[in-house]
GROMACS .gro file of C-alpha atoms in nm:
model
  479
    1MET     CA    1   1.763  -0.637  -1.647
    2THR     CA    2   1.919  -0.308  -1.549
    3THR     CA    3   1.798   0.037  -1.638
    4THR     CA    4   2.036   0.310  -1.738
    5VAL     CA    5   1.953   0.644  -1.587
    6PRO     CA    6   2.058   0.941  -1.795
    7LYS     CA    7   2.277   1.191  -1.614
    8SER     CA    8   2.084   1.487  -1.485
    9PRO     CA    9   2.143   1.764  -1.237
   10PRO     CA   10   2.041   1.694  -0.878
   11THR     CA   11   1.673   1.747  -0.811
   12GLU     CA   12   1.563   1.988  -0.539
   13PRO     CA   13   1.348   1.818  -0.274
   14GLU     CA   14   0.998   1.943  -0.198
   15SER     CA   15   0.979   2.288  -0.046
   16GLY     CA   16   1.097   2.275   0.313
   17LEU     CA   17   1.252   1.928   0.305
   18GLN     CA   18   1.628   1.893   0.271
   19ALA     CA   19   1.841   1.646   0.078
   20GLY     CA   20   1.990   1.503   0.396
   21LEU     CA   21   1.993   1.135   0.297
   22LYS     CA   22   2.308   0.994   0.139
   23SER     CA   23   2.328   0.710  -0.111
   24ARG     CA   24   2.440   0.464   0.158
   25HIS     CA   25   2.144   0.567   0.375
   26LEU     CA   26   1.895   0.501   0.098
   27SER     CA   27   2.054   0.166   0.011
   28MET     CA   28   2.009   0.046   0.367
   29ILE     CA   29   1.660   0.196   0.392
   30ALA     CA   30   1.570  -0.007   0.082
   31ILE     CA   31   1.712  -0.324   0.236
   32GLY     CA   32   1.571  -0.254   0.580
   33GLY     CA   33   1.227  -0.197   0.434
   34VAL     CA   34   1.229  -0.551   0.300
   35ILE     CA   35   1.362  -0.717   0.617
   36GLY     CA   36   1.097  -0.665   0.881
   37ALA     CA   37   1.067  -0.813   1.228
   38GLY     CA   38   0.788  -1.031   1.087
   39LEU     CA   39   1.047  -1.236   0.898
   40PHE     CA   40   1.210  -1.343   1.225
   41VAL     CA   41   0.898  -1.363   1.441
   42GLY     CA   42   0.618  -1.472   1.209
   43SER     CA   43   0.787  -1.722   0.979
   44GLY     CA   44   0.748  -2.009   1.228
   45SER     CA   45   0.369  -2.010   1.200
   46GLY     CA   46   0.389  -2.011   0.821
   47ILE     CA   47   0.633  -2.303   0.819
   48ALA     CA   48   0.414  -2.501   1.062
   49ALA     CA   49   0.109  -2.441   0.841
   50ALA     CA   50   0.254  -2.504   0.494
   51GLY     CA   51   0.567  -2.712   0.560
   52PRO     CA   52   0.852  -2.663   0.313
   53GLY     CA   53   0.588  -2.538   0.070
   54ILE     CA   54   0.611  -2.207   0.256
   55LEU     CA   55   0.894  -2.136   0.010
   56ILE     CA   56   0.633  -2.118  -0.266
   57SER     CA   57   0.422  -1.885  -0.048
   58TYR     CA   58   0.719  -1.653   0.002
   59ALA     CA   59   0.805  -1.673  -0.368
   60LEU     CA   60   0.449  -1.580  -0.473
   61VAL     CA   61   0.435  -1.283  -0.238
   62GLY     CA   62   0.789  -1.191  -0.341
   63VAL     CA   63   0.685  -1.179  -0.707
   64LEU     CA   64   0.384  -0.968  -0.610
   65VAL     CA   65   0.605  -0.720  -0.423
   66VAL     CA   66   0.856  -0.703  -0.709
   67LEU     CA   67   0.578  -0.618  -0.956
   68VAL     CA   68   0.423  -0.357  -0.727
   69MET     CA   69   0.763  -0.201  -0.661
   70ARG     CA   70   0.835  -0.192  -1.033
   71MET     CA   71   0.513   0.002  -1.091
   72LEU     CA   72   0.586   0.235  -0.802
   73GLY     CA   73   0.943   0.275  -0.924
   74GLU     CA   74   0.819   0.379  -1.268
   75MET     CA   75   0.609   0.658  -1.118
   76ALA     CA   76   0.861   0.759  -0.850
   77ALA     CA   77   1.154   0.782  -1.092
   78ALA     CA   78   0.947   1.015  -1.311
   79ASN     CA   79   0.831   1.224  -1.017
   80PRO     CA   80   1.006   1.168  -0.680
   81THR     CA   81   0.789   1.308  -0.399
   82SER     CA   82   0.743   1.251  -0.026
   83GLY     CA   83   0.379   1.163  -0.092
   84SER     CA   84   0.477   0.879  -0.328
   85PHE     CA   85   0.175   0.664  -0.422
   86SER     CA   86  -0.070   0.897  -0.246
   87ALA     CA   87   0.041   1.186  -0.469
   88TYR     CA   88   0.028   0.964  -0.778
   89ALA     CA   89  -0.324   0.844  -0.688
   90ASP     CA   90  -0.423   1.209  -0.650
   91ARG     CA   91  -0.311   1.278  -1.007
   92ALA     CA   92  -0.418   0.954  -1.171
   93LEU     CA   93  -0.742   0.859  -0.994
   94GLY     CA   94  -0.867   1.178  -0.834
   95ARG     CA   95  -0.817   1.385  -0.525
   96TRP     CA   96  -1.038   1.154  -0.320
   97ALA     CA   97  -0.803   0.863  -0.394
   98GLY     CA   98  -0.488   1.047  -0.288
   99PHE     CA   99  -0.659   1.172   0.029
  100THR     CA  100  -0.796   0.828   0.116
  101ILE     CA  101  -0.487   0.617   0.060
  102GLY     CA  102  -0.263   0.878   0.222
  103TRP     CA  103  -0.460   0.883   0.546
  104LEU     CA  104  -0.509   0.504   0.547
  105TYR     CA  105  -0.136   0.456   0.505
  106TRP     CA  106  -0.067   0.701   0.787
  107PHE     CA  107  -0.316   0.513   1.006
  108PHE     CA  108  -0.147   0.181   0.925
  109TRP     CA  109   0.196   0.303   1.032
  110VAL     CA  110   0.089   0.472   1.355
  111VAL     CA  111  -0.076   0.144   1.460
  112VAL     CA  112   0.248  -0.034   1.366
  113LEU     CA  113   0.432   0.209   1.597
  114ALA     CA  114   0.229   0.076   1.889
  115VAL     CA  115   0.282  -0.288   1.791
  116GLU     CA  116   0.658  -0.251   1.749
  117ALA     CA  117   0.702  -0.035   2.062
  118THR     CA  118   0.527  -0.303   2.267
  119ALA     CA  119   0.732  -0.582   2.108
  120GLY     CA  120   1.058  -0.400   2.174
  121ALA     CA  121   0.954  -0.317   2.530
  122LYS     CA  122   0.880  -0.684   2.599
  123ILE     CA  123   1.234  -0.784   2.499
  124LEU     CA  124   1.395  -0.500   2.695
  125ALA     CA  125   1.185  -0.573   3.006
  126GLY     CA  126   1.306  -0.934   2.989
  127TRP     CA  127   1.665  -0.812   3.000
  128ILE     CA  128   1.615  -0.535   3.256
  129PRO     CA  129   1.296  -0.614   3.452
  130ALA     CA  130   1.354  -0.324   3.694
  131VAL     CA  131   1.196  -0.099   3.431
  132PRO     CA  132   0.830  -0.193   3.362
  133GLN     CA  133   0.730  -0.286   3.009
  134TRP     CA  134   0.526   0.031   2.957
  135GLY     CA  135   0.829   0.230   3.071
  136TRP     CA  136   1.047   0.073   2.803
  137ALA     CA  137   0.780   0.142   2.540
  138LEU     CA  138   0.779   0.505   2.647
  139ILE     CA  139   1.160   0.529   2.641
  140VAL     CA  140   1.186   0.371   2.296
  141MET     CA  141   0.921   0.603   2.149
  142ILE     CA  142   1.080   0.913   2.302
  143VAL     CA  143   1.432   0.827   2.180
  144LEU     CA  144   1.325   0.760   1.822
  145THR     CA  145   1.099   1.065   1.819
  146ALA     CA  146   1.395   1.279   1.922
  147THR     CA  147   1.604   1.121   1.647
  148ASN     CA  148   1.348   1.203   1.380
  149LEU     CA  149   1.305   1.556   1.510
  150VAL     CA  150   1.677   1.639   1.482
  151SER     CA  151   1.716   1.598   1.105
  152VAL     CA  152   1.649   1.356   0.823
  153SER     CA  153   2.019   1.262   0.821
  154SER     CA  154   1.993   1.142   1.183
  155TYR     CA  155   1.701   0.920   1.082
  156GLY     CA  156   1.909   0.793   0.789
  157GLU     CA  157   2.209   0.724   1.010
  158PHE     CA  158   2.007   0.529   1.265
  159GLU     CA  159   1.839   0.329   0.990
  160PHE     CA  160   2.173   0.265   0.822
  161TRP     CA  161   2.305   0.090   1.132
  162PHE     CA  162   1.979  -0.083   1.223
  163ALA     CA  163   1.943  -0.224   0.872
  164GLY     CA  164   2.315  -0.305   0.859
  165ILE     CA  165   2.285  -0.527   1.165
  166LYS     CA  166   1.989  -0.710   1.009
  167VAL     CA  167   2.179  -0.763   0.684
  168VAL     CA  168   2.489  -0.895   0.861
  169ALA     CA  169   2.275  -1.120   1.082
  170ILE     CA  170   2.087  -1.280   0.791
  171ALA     CA  171   2.401  -1.310   0.578
  172GLY     CA  172   2.579  -1.479   0.870
  173PHE     CA  173   2.280  -1.707   0.927
  174ILE     CA  174   2.277  -1.815   0.562
  175VAL     CA  175   2.652  -1.885   0.561
  176VAL     CA  176   2.650  -2.077   0.892
  177GLY     CA  177   2.336  -2.267   0.799
  178GLY     CA  178   2.466  -2.350   0.451
  179LEU     CA  179   2.786  -2.494   0.595
  180ALA     CA  180   2.589  -2.699   0.850
  181ILE     CA  181   2.356  -2.839   0.584
  182PHE     CA  182   2.652  -3.000   0.410
  183GLY     CA  183   2.839  -3.094   0.730
  184LEU     CA  184   3.110  -2.834   0.683
  185LEU     CA  185   3.049  -2.624   0.995
  186PRO     CA  186   3.338  -2.670   1.241
  187GLY     CA  187   3.231  -2.792   1.585
  188SER     CA  188   2.874  -2.872   1.482
  189ASP     CA  189   2.723  -3.216   1.530
  190HIS     CA  190   2.437  -3.142   1.291
  191PRO     CA  191   2.411  -3.426   1.037
  192ALA     CA  192   2.503  -3.342   0.679
  193SER     CA  193   2.141  -3.383   0.568
  194GLY     CA  194   2.164  -3.167   0.258
  195PHE     CA  195   1.814  -3.071   0.149
  196SER     CA  196   1.651  -3.401   0.253
  197ASN     CA  197   1.435  -3.223   0.515
  198LEU     CA  198   1.244  -3.059   0.232
  199THR     CA  199   1.073  -3.391   0.154
  200ALA     CA  200   1.151  -3.620   0.450
  201HIS     CA  201   0.856  -3.528   0.671
  202GLY     CA  202   0.548  -3.597   0.464
  203GLY     CA  203   0.671  -3.447   0.137
  204PHE     CA  204   0.727  -3.093   0.015
  205LEU     CA  205   0.355  -3.014   0.060
  206PRO     CA  206   0.262  -3.223   0.367
  207ASN     CA  207  -0.063  -3.032   0.424
  208GLY     CA  208  -0.164  -3.019   0.060
  209PRO     CA  209  -0.143  -2.745  -0.207
  210GLY     CA  210  -0.406  -2.537  -0.030
  211ALA     CA  211  -0.159  -2.472   0.252
  212ILE     CA  212   0.042  -2.256   0.012
  213LEU     CA  213  -0.241  -2.001   0.011
  214THR     CA  214  -0.266  -2.021   0.389
  215GLY     CA  215   0.106  -1.948   0.396
  216VAL     CA  216   0.055  -1.650   0.166
  217LEU     CA  217  -0.186  -1.494   0.415
  218MET     CA  218   0.064  -1.548   0.696
  219VAL     CA  219   0.365  -1.396   0.520
  220VAL     CA  220   0.221  -1.122   0.299
  221PHE     CA  221   0.228  -0.854   0.568
  222SER     CA  222   0.591  -0.918   0.659
  223PHE     CA  223   0.678  -0.759   0.321
  224MET     CA  224   0.508  -0.430   0.401
  225GLY     CA  225   0.762  -0.150   0.406
  226SER     CA  226   0.928  -0.207   0.070
  227GLU     CA  227   0.772   0.115  -0.058
  228ILE     CA  228   0.938   0.333   0.209
  229VAL     CA  229   1.238   0.391  -0.014
  230THR     CA  230   1.024   0.581  -0.266
  231LEU     CA  231   0.916   0.825   0.005
  232ALA     CA  232   1.271   0.868   0.133
  233ALA     CA  233   1.418   0.921  -0.214
  234GLY     CA  234   1.265   1.268  -0.224
  235GLU     CA  235   1.515   1.375   0.043
  236THR     CA  236   1.826   1.271  -0.149
  237ALA     CA  237   2.043   1.478  -0.382
  238ASN     CA  238   1.950   1.268  -0.686
  239PRO     CA  239   1.611   1.105  -0.616
  240ARG     CA  240   1.555   0.977  -0.968
  241ALA     CA  241   1.876   0.772  -0.969
  242ALA     CA  242   1.814   0.657  -0.611
  243VAL     CA  243   1.465   0.527  -0.687
  244THR     CA  244   1.584   0.352  -1.001
  245LYS     CA  245   1.864   0.173  -0.817
  246ALA     CA  246   1.641   0.072  -0.527
  247THR     CA  247   1.361  -0.071  -0.741
  248ASN     CA  248   1.602  -0.258  -0.965
  249SER     CA  249   1.761  -0.430  -0.664
  250VAL     CA  250   1.438  -0.544  -0.497
  251ILE     CA  251   1.449  -0.883  -0.675
  252TRP     CA  252   1.781  -0.999  -0.530
  253ARG     CA  253   1.696  -0.855  -0.189
  254ILE     CA  254   1.381  -1.067  -0.164
  255ALA     CA  255   1.551  -1.373  -0.314
  256VAL     CA  256   1.843  -1.363  -0.071
  257PHE     CA  257   1.691  -1.239   0.252
  258TYR     CA  258   1.354  -1.414   0.240
  259LEU     CA  259   1.382  -1.719   0.018
  260GLY     CA  260   1.748  -1.783   0.104
  261SER     CA  261   1.708  -1.768   0.481
  262ILE     CA  262   1.378  -1.962   0.488
  263LEU     CA  263   1.536  -2.231   0.268
  264ILE     CA  264   1.812  -2.265   0.528
  265VAL     CA  265   1.556  -2.296   0.809
  266VAL     CA  266   1.344  -2.571   0.650
  267SER     CA  267   1.658  -2.756   0.540
  268LEU     CA  268   1.815  -2.757   0.888
  269VAL     CA  269   1.500  -2.835   1.086
  270GLY     CA  270   1.202  -3.052   0.999
  271TRP     CA  271   0.895  -2.836   0.943
  272ASP     CA  272   0.704  -3.038   1.206
  273ASP     CA  273   0.968  -2.992   1.477
  274PRO     CA  274   0.789  -2.848   1.784
  275ALA     CA  275   1.077  -2.603   1.832
  276ILE     CA  276   0.968  -2.417   1.516
  277LEU     CA  277   0.663  -2.281   1.699
  278LYS     CA  278   0.794  -2.297   2.055
  279ASP     CA  279   1.125  -2.114   2.005
  280GLY     CA  280   1.081  -1.956   1.663
  281SER     CA  281   1.210  -2.078   1.327
  282TYR     CA  282   1.548  -1.901   1.333
  283VAL     CA  283   1.622  -1.990   1.696
  284ALA     CA  284   1.531  -2.354   1.623
  285ALA     CA  285   1.766  -2.357   1.324
  286LEU     CA  286   2.056  -2.200   1.516
  287SER     CA  287   2.004  -2.435   1.811
  288SER     CA  288   2.007  -2.736   1.578
  289VAL     CA  289   2.363  -2.658   1.467
  290GLY     CA  290   2.486  -2.604   1.822
  291ILE     CA  291   2.501  -2.222   1.835
  292PRO     CA  292   2.503  -2.134   2.207
  293HIS     CA  293   2.256  -1.876   2.342
  294ALA     CA  294   2.064  -1.881   2.012
  295GLY     CA  295   1.753  -1.737   2.180
  296GLU     CA  296   1.938  -1.437   2.322
  297ILE     CA  297   2.115  -1.372   1.993
  298MET     CA  298   1.786  -1.377   1.804
  299ASN     CA  299   1.620  -1.153   2.062
  300ALA     CA  300   1.893  -0.895   2.002
  301ILE     CA  301   1.839  -0.918   1.625
  302VAL     CA  302   1.460  -0.896   1.662
  303LEU     CA  303   1.502  -0.590   1.887
  304THR     CA  304   1.714  -0.429   1.617
  305SER     CA  305   1.444  -0.506   1.359
  306VAL     CA  306   1.176  -0.365   1.589
  307LEU     CA  307   1.372  -0.042   1.641
  308SER     CA  308   1.434  -0.020   1.267
  309CYS     CA  309   1.062  -0.064   1.196
  310LEU     CA  310   0.975   0.195   1.460
  311ASN     CA  311   1.227   0.440   1.318
  312SER     CA  312   1.105   0.394   0.962
  313GLY     CA  313   0.739   0.384   1.065
  314LEU     CA  314   0.765   0.722   1.233
  315TYR     CA  315   0.953   0.865   0.936
  316THR     CA  316   0.704   0.722   0.686
  317ALA     CA  317   0.394   0.835   0.874
  318SER     CA  318   0.533   1.187   0.919
  319ARG     CA  319   0.632   1.224   0.551
  320MET     CA  320   0.290   1.106   0.438
  321ALA     CA  321   0.130   1.356   0.676
  322PHE     CA  322   0.367   1.624   0.543
  323SER     CA  323   0.262   1.549   0.185
  324LEU     CA  324  -0.106   1.558   0.281
  325GLY     CA  325  -0.047   1.893   0.447
  326ARG     CA  326   0.126   2.028   0.137
  327ARG     CA  327  -0.174   1.923  -0.072
  328SER     CA  328  -0.423   2.082   0.171
  329ASP     CA  329  -0.552   1.737   0.268
  330ALA     CA  330  -0.429   1.775   0.626
  331PRO     CA  331  -0.375   2.069   0.863
  332ALA     CA  332  -0.145   2.325   0.701
  333SER     CA  333   0.101   2.295   0.991
  334PHE     CA  334   0.178   1.938   0.877
  335GLY     CA  335   0.321   2.079   0.554
  336ARG     CA  336   0.565   2.314   0.726
  337THR     CA  337   0.923   2.231   0.823
  338THR     CA  338   1.188   2.361   1.061
  339ASP     CA  339   1.506   2.524   0.937
  340ARG     CA  340   1.659   2.174   0.944
  341GLY     CA  341   1.400   2.051   0.694
  342VAL     CA  342   1.207   1.850   0.953
  343PRO     CA  343   0.823   1.843   0.942
  344ARG     CA  344   0.793   1.880   1.320
  345SER     CA  345   0.414   1.901   1.344
  346ALA     CA  346   0.368   1.596   1.121
  347ILE     CA  347   0.613   1.396   1.334
  348LEU     CA  348   0.457   1.500   1.665
  349ALA     CA  349   0.102   1.428   1.543
  350SER     CA  350   0.210   1.079   1.434
  351VAL     CA  351   0.385   1.017   1.766
  352VAL     CA  352   0.085   1.134   1.970
  353PHE     CA  353  -0.142   0.885   1.796
  354GLY     CA  354   0.128   0.621   1.840
  355PHE     CA  355   0.141   0.692   2.216
  356VAL     CA  356  -0.238   0.671   2.236
  357ALA     CA  357  -0.233   0.337   2.052
  358VAL     CA  358   0.037   0.206   2.290
  359ALA     CA  359  -0.186   0.306   2.583
  360PHE     CA  360  -0.478   0.121   2.423
  361ASN     CA  361  -0.255  -0.186   2.390
  362TYR     CA  362  -0.194  -0.189   2.767
  363LEU     CA  363  -0.541  -0.077   2.881
  364TRP     CA  364  -0.773  -0.254   2.633
  365PRO     CA  365  -0.564  -0.505   2.435
  366ASP     CA  366  -0.853  -0.733   2.341
  367THR     CA  367  -1.108  -0.467   2.246
  368VAL     CA  368  -0.995  -0.121   2.134
  369PHE     CA  369  -0.644  -0.221   2.028
  370GLN     CA  370  -0.765  -0.538   1.856
  371PHE     CA  371  -1.008  -0.322   1.660
  372LEU     CA  372  -0.719  -0.096   1.550
  373LEU     CA  373  -0.517  -0.399   1.442
  374ASN     CA  374  -0.803  -0.548   1.241
  375ALA     CA  375  -0.902  -0.212   1.094
  376SER     CA  376  -0.549  -0.162   0.960
  377GLY     CA  377  -0.483  -0.526   0.874
  378ALA     CA  378  -0.569  -0.521   0.502
  379ILE     CA  379  -0.454  -0.165   0.429
  380ALA     CA  380  -0.122  -0.294   0.294
  381LEU     CA  381  -0.307  -0.476   0.017
  382PHE     CA  382  -0.528  -0.173  -0.049
  383VAL     CA  383  -0.215   0.038  -0.093
  384TRP     CA  384  -0.076  -0.209  -0.346
  385LEU     CA  385  -0.405  -0.208  -0.536
  386VAL     CA  386  -0.404   0.171  -0.554
  387ILE     CA  387  -0.044   0.166  -0.681
  388CYS     CA  388  -0.151  -0.071  -0.960
  389PHE     CA  389  -0.450   0.138  -1.071
  390SER     CA  390  -0.249   0.459  -1.045
  391GLN     CA  391   0.025   0.317  -1.265
  392LEU     CA  392  -0.225   0.224  -1.534
  393ARG     CA  393  -0.323   0.591  -1.564
  394MET     CA  394   0.010   0.756  -1.480
  395ARG     CA  395   0.193   0.566  -1.753
  396LYS     CA  396  -0.022   0.738  -2.016
  397ILE     CA  397   0.017   1.076  -1.847
  398ILE     CA  398   0.397   1.045  -1.831
  399GLU     CA  399   0.417   0.927  -2.194
  400ARG     CA  400   0.210   1.226  -2.299
  401GLU     CA  401   0.378   1.495  -2.087
  402SER     CA  402   0.738   1.383  -2.025
  403PRO     CA  403   0.826   1.054  -2.197
  404GLU     CA  404   1.196   1.111  -2.125
  405LYS     CA  405   1.119   1.061  -1.756
  406LEU     CA  406   1.030   0.694  -1.812
  407VAL     CA  407   1.370   0.568  -1.698
  408VAL     CA  408   1.202   0.277  -1.517
  409ARG     CA  409   0.932   0.088  -1.706
  410MET     CA  410   0.684  -0.169  -1.583
  411TRP     CA  411   0.739  -0.500  -1.761
  412LEU     CA  412   0.474  -0.612  -2.014
  413TYR     CA  413   0.254  -0.310  -1.947
  414PRO     CA  414  -0.043  -0.324  -1.903
  415TYR     CA  415  -0.079  -0.704  -1.887
  416LEU     CA  416   0.138  -0.764  -1.578
  417THR     CA  417  -0.030  -0.472  -1.404
  418TRP     CA  418  -0.371  -0.630  -1.454
  419ALA     CA  419  -0.235  -0.970  -1.350
  420THR     CA  420  -0.105  -0.813  -1.028
  421ILE     CA  421  -0.444  -0.654  -0.961
  422ALA     CA  422  -0.607  -0.994  -1.008
  423LEU     CA  423  -0.360  -1.161  -0.769
  424ILE     CA  424  -0.408  -0.899  -0.496
  425THR     CA  425  -0.786  -0.922  -0.535
  426PHE     CA  426  -0.763  -1.301  -0.506
  427VAL     CA  427  -0.560  -1.275  -0.184
  428LEU     CA  428  -0.817  -1.034  -0.037
  429GLY     CA  429  -1.095  -1.272  -0.136
  430TYR     CA  430  -0.913  -1.569   0.015
  431MET     CA  431  -0.867  -1.376   0.339
  432LEU     CA  432  -1.245  -1.378   0.373
  433THR     CA  433  -1.231  -1.755   0.420
  434ASP     CA  434  -1.020  -1.711   0.735
  435THR     CA  435  -1.297  -1.692   0.996
  436ALA     CA  436  -1.080  -1.714   1.309
  437ASP     CA  437  -1.122  -1.438   1.564
  438GLY     CA  438  -0.903  -1.152   1.447
  439GLY     CA  439  -0.828  -1.345   1.128
  440GLY     CA  440  -0.839  -1.250   0.761
  441ARG     CA  441  -1.215  -1.197   0.740
  442ASP     CA  442  -1.219  -0.954   1.032
  443GLN     CA  443  -0.925  -0.763   0.885
  444VAL     CA  444  -1.074  -0.731   0.536
  445VAL     CA  445  -1.421  -0.635   0.662
  446LEU     CA  446  -1.306  -0.377   0.917
  447SER     CA  447  -1.032  -0.234   0.692
  448THR     CA  448  -1.288  -0.201   0.412
  449LEU     CA  449  -1.536  -0.024   0.640
  450VAL     CA  450  -1.269   0.220   0.757
  451ALA     CA  451  -1.157   0.277   0.396
  452LEU     CA  452  -1.515   0.341   0.282
  453ALA     CA  453  -1.567   0.588   0.565
  454VAL     CA  454  -1.255   0.780   0.459
  455VAL     CA  455  -1.361   0.769   0.092
  456VAL     CA  456  -1.706   0.910   0.176
  457TYR     CA  457  -1.549   1.185   0.384
  458ALA     CA  458  -1.300   1.265   0.105
  459VAL     CA  459  -1.573   1.287  -0.161
  460VAL     CA  460  -1.803   1.501   0.054
  461ARG     CA  461  -1.511   1.726   0.150
  462GLN     CA  462  -1.408   1.772  -0.212
  463ARG     CA  463  -1.763   1.851  -0.330
  464ARG     CA  464  -1.815   2.104  -0.052
  465ALA     CA  465  -1.491   2.276  -0.149
  466VAL     CA  466  -1.599   2.291  -0.513
  467TRP     CA  467  -1.944   2.424  -0.420
  468LYS     CA  468  -1.787   2.698  -0.208
  469GLY     CA  469  -1.546   2.777  -0.490
  470THR     CA  470  -1.258   2.796  -0.243
  471HIS     CA  471  -1.054   2.509  -0.369
  472THR     CA  472  -0.909   2.410  -0.701
  473PRO     CA  473  -0.773   2.055  -0.691
  474ASP     CA  474  -0.396   2.055  -0.738
  475ARG     CA  475  -0.233   1.787  -0.938
  476VAL     CA  476   0.110   1.640  -0.902
  477LYS     CA  477   0.301   1.721  -1.218
  478VAL     CA  478   0.572   1.511  -1.372
  479SER     CA  479   0.879   1.724  -1.317
   0.00000   0.00000   0.00000
């Protein structure tokens, strides 16, 4: 179902930011946000755990993401802002909520910077071992920091090409794999097995229905990043139309890139093939059809995904910090920009923490850095929960103040919103059953403790400001 956006004059971005992102940039940012490195790297473990039933796991999480993005799209189309869901939580739930989720989200992405910088450095060190792994991590961080500091258009251009490579790679994989499945790929000796591998190795659910939920826990975090487009839309000439287009297209993006490519993998290779875990699911699939140097090809694609995630992670963290600064929830310098519309202080602060986290990863990988990973592990789900609760309140506010701004509407409101809240809560509860070291229970417990600490600080900070009479809480208005 498509949504028609009424023609309106271009919207000015927030004070200081510039409309430097073009439509093609935002389209690729939307696609790139869905295709993370986790799809290529982490899917093997999910397939090994759930068998072909991992398709159901991906479909369930995909539906969850579509619903959350629809809610976020409804609010973002009515009020495009660099703070996105943090600004909406501020208005709908209270200043403490916007402060808390904004800083938690910033924390999540600066930890991701360290993870992705290390992953990219590992690949680059394998190609050019003369440069140590920490040296590559440093080089990658410096290059992408410089890119983000130049202008928002340079970020958009880098992301356009990074995401473009990922899109071409997955599209090519689906075409090649589809031909091989039916024995139509020239030069391949892969048997024309059709979709028999989906049931030939112990059935579609070889490890039982419960493995679907295990698969959900393994794949849910590879979808994080879909919401980036709503932050970036604020720096386009027509953010309302951009957000509407991006949220409407999220369904086919997930269907094609996730479900389509994973279907190809489990159809080409038996789910219990040792190569799935040893080499990775996509490498195993490419090798099975006789593609030479499949490992090197996939390493190049994974490196592109890592750089894309780093690029977007730095952009996202800095824009959230900028929004917090504009709302007096962060140092005022975070809310200022250069004459190019770049929030320099917000970018540098995010990078500094990212560098520190990278250092922790090399110095204390099993203690300090593992704590950071666990403490940020469930924040993605917390963000989605906040989006749901914010939408419940913001819908009424928008209908009361500016009903004409409801160009994107959440389906079956409020029933699907509550159903989404229930599903996210169930996933969080199920994570508590994962008692492995660094598993779901550790992530939920530590992330919750960190979140509670930030909430307490936010509430105390707000009450002190009220007592002193120096602060009047601002509210994001539907404009």
